[in-house]
PDB file of C-alpha atoms in Angstrom:
ATOM      1  CA  LEU O 151      87.713  94.886 113.409  1.00  0.00           C
ATOM      2  CA  ASP O 152      89.253  96.073 116.672  1.00  0.00           C
ATOM      3  CA  THR O 153      87.487  96.404 119.905  1.00  0.00           C
ATOM      4  CA  ASN O 154      86.809 100.084 119.370  1.00  0.00           C
ATOM      5  CA  THR O 155      85.254  99.783 115.916  1.00  0.00           C
ATOM      6  CA  ASP O 156      81.446 100.234 115.659  1.00  0.00           C
ATOM      7  CA  ARG O 157      80.793  96.620 114.495  1.00  0.00           C
ATOM      8  CA  LYS O 158      77.312  97.225 113.137  1.00  0.00           C
ATOM      9  CA  ALA O 159      78.396 100.232 111.030  1.00  0.00           C
ATOM     10  CA  ALA O 160      81.341  98.299 109.684  1.00  0.00           C
ATOM     11  CA  ARG O 161      79.177  95.368 108.779  1.00  0.00           C
ATOM     12  CA  ASN O 162      76.639  97.695 107.118  1.00  0.00           C
ATOM     13  CA  GLY O 163      79.447  99.459 105.047  1.00  0.00           C
ATOM     14  CA  LEU O 164      80.765  96.050 103.902  1.00  0.00           C
ATOM     15  CA  GLN O 165      77.392  94.763 103.062  1.00  0.00           C
ATOM     16  CA  THR O 166      76.679  97.883 100.937  1.00  0.00           C
ATOM     17  CA  ALA O 167      79.847  97.231  99.057  1.00  0.00           C
ATOM     18  CA  PHE O 168      79.034  93.670  98.654  1.00  0.00           C
ATOM     19  CA  ASN O 169      75.582  94.467  97.253  1.00  0.00           C
ATOM     20  CA  GLN O 170      77.176  96.751  94.659  1.00  0.00           C
ATOM     21  CA  LEU O 171      79.233  93.748  93.567  1.00  0.00           C
ATOM     22  CA  SER O 172      76.310  91.335  93.787  1.00  0.00           C
ATOM     23  CA  THR O 173      78.328  88.968  96.026  1.00  0.00           C
ATOM     24  CA  PRO O 174      80.098  88.955  99.363  1.00  0.00           C
ATOM     25  CA  THR O 175      83.641  88.582  97.896  1.00  0.00           C
ATOM     26  CA  VAL O 176      86.785  90.531  97.958  1.00  0.00           C
ATOM     27  CA  ARG O 177      88.923  90.196  94.812  1.00  0.00           C
ATOM     28  CA  GLY O 178      86.900  87.188  93.825  1.00  0.00           C
ATOM     29  CA  LYS O 179      87.372  85.255  97.089  1.00  0.00           C
ATOM     30  CA  PRO O 180      84.767  84.751  99.858  1.00  0.00           C
ATOM     31  CA  ALA O 181      84.711  87.583 102.332  1.00  0.00           C
ATOM     32  CA  THR O 182      85.457  86.810 105.955  1.00  0.00           C
ATOM     33  CA  ILE O 183      85.270  89.321 108.970  1.00  0.00           C
ATOM     34  CA  GLN O 184      87.601  89.173 111.876  1.00  0.00           C
ATOM     35  CA  GLY O 185      86.149  90.517 115.125  1.00  0.00           C
ATOM     36  CA  ASN O 186      88.085  91.025 118.266  1.00  0.00           C
ATOM     37  CA  LEU O 187      86.767  90.716 121.828  1.00  0.00           C
ATOM     38  CA  ASN O 188      88.264  92.975 124.478  1.00  0.00           C
ATOM     39  CA  VAL O 189      90.738  90.694 126.362  1.00  0.00           C
ATOM     40  CA  LYS O 190      89.952  92.641 129.677  1.00  0.00           C
ATOM     41  CA  LEU O 191      86.651  90.609 129.677  1.00  0.00           C
ATOM     42  CA  LEU O 192      88.763  87.529 130.367  1.00  0.00           C
ATOM     43  CA  GLU O 193      90.419  88.767 133.520  1.00  0.00           C
ATOM     44  CA  SER O 194      89.083  87.938 137.032  1.00  0.00           C
ATOM     45  CA  PRO O 195      86.925  89.141 138.569  1.00  0.00           C
ATOM     46  CA  MET O 196      84.452  88.995 135.621  1.00  0.00           C
ATOM     47  CA  ASP O 197      80.814  88.056 135.647  1.00  0.00           C
ATOM     48  CA  GLU O 198      80.537  84.907 133.433  1.00  0.00           C
ATOM     49  CA  ALA O 199      77.046  86.004 132.237  1.00  0.00           C
ATOM     50  CA  LEU O 200      78.480  89.368 131.132  1.00  0.00           C
ATOM     51  CA  LEU O 201      81.266  87.653 129.172  1.00  0.00           C
ATOM     52  CA  VAL O 202      78.682  85.277 127.428  1.00  0.00           C
ATOM     53  CA  ALA O 203      76.545  88.322 126.641  1.00  0.00           C
ATOM     54  CA  GLU O 204      79.463  90.289 125.121  1.00  0.00           C
ATOM     55  CA  VAL O 205      80.469  87.264 122.945  1.00  0.00           C
ATOM     56  CA  LYS O 206      76.880  86.872 121.742  1.00  0.00           C
ATOM     57  CA  ARG O 207      76.672  90.667 121.072  1.00  0.00           C
ATOM     58  CA  MET O 208      79.990  90.494 118.978  1.00  0.00           C
ATOM     59  CA  LEU O 209      78.532  87.563 116.892  1.00  0.00           C
ATOM     60  CA  ILE O 210      75.114  89.282 116.357  1.00  0.00           C
ATOM     61  CA  ASP O 211      76.907  92.758 115.540  1.00  0.00           C
ATOM     62  CA  LEU O 212      79.142  91.009 112.974  1.00  0.00           C
ATOM     63  CA  GLY O 213      76.521  88.931 111.254  1.00  0.00           C
ATOM     64  CA  PRO O 214      76.122  85.383 109.985  1.00  0.00           C
ATOM     65  CA  GLN O 215      78.846  85.337 107.419  1.00  0.00           C
ATOM     66  CA  ASP O 216      82.203  83.582 107.930  1.00  0.00           C
ATOM     67  CA  LEU O 217      83.880  85.018 111.056  1.00  0.00           C
ATOM     68  CA  ILE O 218      87.067  84.777 112.756  1.00  0.00           C
ATOM     69  CA  ALA O 219      86.505  85.642 116.477  1.00  0.00           C
ATOM     70  CA  ASN O 220      89.613  86.392 118.469  1.00  0.00           C
ATOM     71  CA  LEU O 221      91.234  88.759 120.973  1.00  0.00           C
ATOM     72  CA  GLY O 222      92.534  92.030 119.904  1.00  0.00           C
ATOM     73  CA  GLU O 223      95.718  91.870 122.169  1.00  0.00           C
ATOM     74  CA  GLY O 224      96.166  88.078 122.492  1.00  0.00           C
ATOM     75  CA  LEU O 225      96.629  86.358 125.890  1.00  0.00           C
ATOM     76  CA  SER O 226      99.214  87.745 128.257  1.00  0.00           C
ATOM     77  CA  GLY O 227      98.892  85.460 131.213  1.00  0.00           C
ATOM     78  CA  LYS O 228      96.576  87.746 133.207  1.00  0.00           C
ATOM     79  CA  GLU O 229      93.461  86.059 131.954  1.00  0.00           C
ATOM     80  CA  ASP O 230      91.459  83.461 133.952  1.00  0.00           C
ATOM     81  CA  PRO O 231      91.741  80.111 132.105  1.00  0.00           C
ATOM     82  CA  LYS O 232      88.111  79.417 132.989  1.00  0.00           C
ATOM     83  CA  LEU O 233      86.978  82.559 131.296  1.00  0.00           C
ATOM     84  CA  VAL O 234      89.171  81.905 128.214  1.00  0.00           C
ATOM     85  CA  ALA O 235      87.389  78.479 127.939  1.00  0.00           C
ATOM     86  CA  LEU O 236      84.047  80.151 128.289  1.00  0.00           C
ATOM     87  CA  PHE O 237      84.960  82.520 125.524  1.00  0.00           C
ATOM     88  CA  ILE O 238      85.884  79.725 123.228  1.00  0.00           C
ATOM     89  CA  ASP O 239      82.901  77.640 124.101  1.00  0.00           C
ATOM     90  CA  SER O 240      80.392  80.447 123.708  1.00  0.00           C
TER      91      SER O 240
END
């Protein structure tokens, strides 16, 4: 899911499809969601508490199933290494 996707709506749509199939699988394999965090949140100056809150919101919005959490654009060198570490550790 990209950073502009309504995460809750996407999760609800997937859950509806999974419920119809009786299991959270895609073509017989366990389903996984990939959620992207806006990379701009890793650039200074950024409030660390806001970054942690956004990471938590992403995890809550996407739900408890298997999740790949990453950055939609990847790292470009503009990011604060301290904030990148905070993203990973959050």
